[in-house]
mmCIF file of C-alpha atoms in Angstrom:
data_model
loop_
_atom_site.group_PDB
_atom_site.id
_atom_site.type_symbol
_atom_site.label_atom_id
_atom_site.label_comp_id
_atom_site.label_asym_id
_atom_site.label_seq_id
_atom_site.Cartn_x
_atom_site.Cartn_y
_atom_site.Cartn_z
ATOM 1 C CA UNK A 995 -18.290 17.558 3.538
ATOM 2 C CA UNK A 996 -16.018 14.993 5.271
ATOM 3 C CA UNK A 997 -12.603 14.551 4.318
ATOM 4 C CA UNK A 998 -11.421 11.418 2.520
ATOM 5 C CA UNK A 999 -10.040 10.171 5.098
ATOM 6 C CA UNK A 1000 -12.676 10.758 7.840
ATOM 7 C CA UNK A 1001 -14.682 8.808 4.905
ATOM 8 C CA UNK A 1002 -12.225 5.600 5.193
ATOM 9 C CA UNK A 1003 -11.668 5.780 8.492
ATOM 10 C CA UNK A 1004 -15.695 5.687 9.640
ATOM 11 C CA UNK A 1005 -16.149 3.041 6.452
ATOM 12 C CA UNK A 1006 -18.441 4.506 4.714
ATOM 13 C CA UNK A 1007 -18.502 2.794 1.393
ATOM 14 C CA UNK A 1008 -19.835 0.017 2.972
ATOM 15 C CA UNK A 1009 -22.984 0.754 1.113
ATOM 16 C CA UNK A 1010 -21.160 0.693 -2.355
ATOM 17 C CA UNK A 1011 -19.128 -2.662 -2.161
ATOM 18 C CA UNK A 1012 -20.784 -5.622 -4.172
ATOM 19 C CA UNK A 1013 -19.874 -9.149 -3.093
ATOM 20 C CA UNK A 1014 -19.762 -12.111 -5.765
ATOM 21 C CA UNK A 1015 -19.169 -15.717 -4.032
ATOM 22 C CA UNK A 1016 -17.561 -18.387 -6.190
ATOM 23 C CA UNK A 1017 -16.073 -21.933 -5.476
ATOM 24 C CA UNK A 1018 -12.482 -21.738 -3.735
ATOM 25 C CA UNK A 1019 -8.911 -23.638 -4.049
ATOM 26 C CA UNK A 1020 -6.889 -23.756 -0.556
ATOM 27 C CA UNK A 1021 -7.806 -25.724 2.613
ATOM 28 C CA UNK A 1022 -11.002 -26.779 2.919
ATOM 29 C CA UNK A 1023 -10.516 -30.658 1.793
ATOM 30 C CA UNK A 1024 -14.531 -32.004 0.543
ATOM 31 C CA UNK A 1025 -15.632 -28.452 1.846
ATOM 32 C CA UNK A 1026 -14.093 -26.486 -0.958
ATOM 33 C CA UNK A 1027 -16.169 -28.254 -3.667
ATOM 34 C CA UNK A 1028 -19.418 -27.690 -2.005
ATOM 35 C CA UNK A 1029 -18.828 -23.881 -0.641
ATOM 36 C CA UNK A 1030 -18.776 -20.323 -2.771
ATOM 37 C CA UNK A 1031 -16.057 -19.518 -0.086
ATOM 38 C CA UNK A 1032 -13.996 -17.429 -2.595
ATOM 39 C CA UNK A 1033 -14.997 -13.450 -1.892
ATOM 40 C CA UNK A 1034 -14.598 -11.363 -4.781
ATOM 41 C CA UNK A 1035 -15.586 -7.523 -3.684
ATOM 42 C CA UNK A 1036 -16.073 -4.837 -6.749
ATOM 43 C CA UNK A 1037 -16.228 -1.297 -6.107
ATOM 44 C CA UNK A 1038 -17.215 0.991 -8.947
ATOM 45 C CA UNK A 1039 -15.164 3.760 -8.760
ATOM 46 C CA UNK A 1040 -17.049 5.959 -11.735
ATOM 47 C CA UNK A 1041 -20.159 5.695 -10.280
ATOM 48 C CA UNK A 1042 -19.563 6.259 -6.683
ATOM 49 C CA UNK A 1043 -21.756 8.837 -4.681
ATOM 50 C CA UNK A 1044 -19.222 9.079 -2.217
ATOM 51 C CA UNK A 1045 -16.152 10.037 -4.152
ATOM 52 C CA UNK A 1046 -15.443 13.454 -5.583
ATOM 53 C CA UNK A 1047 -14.577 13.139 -9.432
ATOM 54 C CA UNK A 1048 -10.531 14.560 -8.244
ATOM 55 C CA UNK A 1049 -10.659 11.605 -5.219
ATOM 56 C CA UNK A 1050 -12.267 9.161 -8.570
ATOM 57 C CA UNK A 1051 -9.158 10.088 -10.883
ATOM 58 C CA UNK A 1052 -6.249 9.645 -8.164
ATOM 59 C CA UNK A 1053 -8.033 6.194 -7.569
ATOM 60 C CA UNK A 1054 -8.360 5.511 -11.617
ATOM 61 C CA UNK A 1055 -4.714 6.843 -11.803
ATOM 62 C CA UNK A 1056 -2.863 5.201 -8.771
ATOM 63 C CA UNK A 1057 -4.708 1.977 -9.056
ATOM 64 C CA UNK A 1058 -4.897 1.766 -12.898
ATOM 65 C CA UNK A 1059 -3.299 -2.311 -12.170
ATOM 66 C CA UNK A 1060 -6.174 -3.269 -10.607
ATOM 67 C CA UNK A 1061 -8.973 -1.727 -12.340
ATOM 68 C CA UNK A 1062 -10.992 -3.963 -15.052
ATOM 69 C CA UNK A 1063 -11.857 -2.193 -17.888
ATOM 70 C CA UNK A 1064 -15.182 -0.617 -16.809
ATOM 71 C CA UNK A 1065 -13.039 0.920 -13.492
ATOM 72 C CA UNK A 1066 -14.276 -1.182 -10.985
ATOM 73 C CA UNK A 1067 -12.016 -2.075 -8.147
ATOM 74 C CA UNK A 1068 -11.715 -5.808 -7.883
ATOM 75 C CA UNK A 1069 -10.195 -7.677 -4.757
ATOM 76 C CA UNK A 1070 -10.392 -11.118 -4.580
ATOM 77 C CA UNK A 1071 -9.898 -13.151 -1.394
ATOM 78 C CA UNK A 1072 -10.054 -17.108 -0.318
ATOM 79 C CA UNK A 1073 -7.186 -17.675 2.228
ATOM 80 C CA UNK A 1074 -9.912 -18.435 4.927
ATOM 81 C CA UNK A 1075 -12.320 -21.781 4.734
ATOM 82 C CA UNK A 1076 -15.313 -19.167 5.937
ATOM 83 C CA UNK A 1077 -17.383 -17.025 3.614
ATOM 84 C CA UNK A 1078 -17.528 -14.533 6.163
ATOM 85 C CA UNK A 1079 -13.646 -14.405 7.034
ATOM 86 C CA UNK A 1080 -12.980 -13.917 3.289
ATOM 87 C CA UNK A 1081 -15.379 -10.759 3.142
ATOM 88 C CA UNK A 1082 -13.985 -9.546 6.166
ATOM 89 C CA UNK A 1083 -10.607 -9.656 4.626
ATOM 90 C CA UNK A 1084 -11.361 -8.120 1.611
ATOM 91 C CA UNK A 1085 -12.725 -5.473 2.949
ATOM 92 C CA UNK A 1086 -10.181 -4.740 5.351
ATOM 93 C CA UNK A 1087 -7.673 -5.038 2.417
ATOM 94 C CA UNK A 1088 -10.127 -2.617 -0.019
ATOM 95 C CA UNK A 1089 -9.566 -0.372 3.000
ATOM 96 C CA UNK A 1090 -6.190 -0.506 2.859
ATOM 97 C CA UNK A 1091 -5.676 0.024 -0.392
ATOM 98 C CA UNK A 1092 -7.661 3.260 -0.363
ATOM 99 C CA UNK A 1093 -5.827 4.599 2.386
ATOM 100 C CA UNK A 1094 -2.185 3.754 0.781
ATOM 101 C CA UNK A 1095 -4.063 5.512 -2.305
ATOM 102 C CA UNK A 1096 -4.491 8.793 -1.050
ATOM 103 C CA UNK A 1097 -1.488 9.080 1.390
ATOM 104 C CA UNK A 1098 0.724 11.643 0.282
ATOM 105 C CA UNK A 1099 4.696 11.643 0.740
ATOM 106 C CA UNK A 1100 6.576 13.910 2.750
ATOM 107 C CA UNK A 1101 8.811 16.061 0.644
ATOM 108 C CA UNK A 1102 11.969 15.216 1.835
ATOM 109 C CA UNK A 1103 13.977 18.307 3.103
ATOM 110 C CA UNK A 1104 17.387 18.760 1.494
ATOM 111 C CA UNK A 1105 19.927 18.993 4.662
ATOM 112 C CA UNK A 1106 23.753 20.044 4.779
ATOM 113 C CA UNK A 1107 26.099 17.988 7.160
ATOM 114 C CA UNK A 1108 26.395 19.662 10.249
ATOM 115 C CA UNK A 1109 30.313 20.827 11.179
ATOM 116 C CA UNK A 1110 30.849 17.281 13.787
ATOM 117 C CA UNK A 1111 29.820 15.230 11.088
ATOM 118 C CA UNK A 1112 32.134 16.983 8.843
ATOM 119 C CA UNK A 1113 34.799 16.537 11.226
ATOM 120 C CA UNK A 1114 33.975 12.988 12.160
ATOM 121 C CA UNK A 1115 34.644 11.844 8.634
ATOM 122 C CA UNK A 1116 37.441 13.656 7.919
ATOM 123 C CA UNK A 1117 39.103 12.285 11.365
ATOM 124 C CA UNK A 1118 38.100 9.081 9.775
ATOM 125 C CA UNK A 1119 39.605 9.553 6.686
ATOM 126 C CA UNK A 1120 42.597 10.853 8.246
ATOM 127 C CA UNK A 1121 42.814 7.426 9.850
ATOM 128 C CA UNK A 1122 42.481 5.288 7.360
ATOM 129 C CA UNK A 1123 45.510 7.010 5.545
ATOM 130 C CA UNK A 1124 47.338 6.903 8.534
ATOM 131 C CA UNK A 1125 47.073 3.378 8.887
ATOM 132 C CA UNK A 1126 48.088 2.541 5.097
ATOM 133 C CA UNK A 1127 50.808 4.853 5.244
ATOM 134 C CA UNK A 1128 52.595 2.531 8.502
ATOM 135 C CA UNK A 1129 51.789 -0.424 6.220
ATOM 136 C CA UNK A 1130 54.526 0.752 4.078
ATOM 137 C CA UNK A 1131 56.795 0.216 5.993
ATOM 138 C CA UNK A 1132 60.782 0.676 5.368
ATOM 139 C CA UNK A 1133 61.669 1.117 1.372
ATOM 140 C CA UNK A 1134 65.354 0.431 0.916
#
């Protein structure tokens, strides 16, 4: 069984992604009342053959804002006059968004300041009151 990442990275839902084409704003001038440039890709994340049902509920959970009702994944996409560069695009972006999905954070590592640091700032600090103490100057 491949790992999920193997799975993005070899692009394998390629076989799951549905494509609807609608009319697009943006450049174009006449062209963008004539031409279903607009790319809207839906994945169905519930009834994927690909996913495992822990991989379907981190996607449900993490990407809950842009999930319709039914769970599918919608990306829309008309920055490009071309049908073609739109789809491109949006599925470069879907496989982007899986991959920020299911990358997990580094536990950060609580540290102590090592002893030069230490001394560093207190030499600092030392410093600075140094400094305000000359601007005293004489008090009669």
């Amino acid at each position: 069984m491949m790992s999920i990442g193997e799975k993005i990275s070899k692009q394998v839902f390629d076989n799951e992604l549905q494509f609807q084409f609608a009319r697009s704003g943006g450049p174009g001038g006449q062209n963008v009342n004539k031409v279903n440039s607009k790319v809207i890709l839906k994945f169905d994340i519930p009834n994927s053959q690909l996913l495992e049902d822990v991989e379907k509920e981190i996607l449900l959970r993490k990407l809950e804002n842009k999930i319709d009702s039914e769970g599918n994944l919608l990306i829309q996409t008309q920055e490009k006059r071309s049908q073609l560069q739109n789809k491109v695009l949006a599925v470069t972006r879907f496989y982007d968004i899986l991959k920020t999905a299911f990358h997990k954070k580094k536990r950060r590592v609580a540290t102590r300041p090592g002893k030069a640091a230490i001394e560093k700032r207190l030499k600092q600090k030392r410093a600075k009151a140094q400094k305000k103490e000359n601007r005293r100057g004489g008090e009669f």
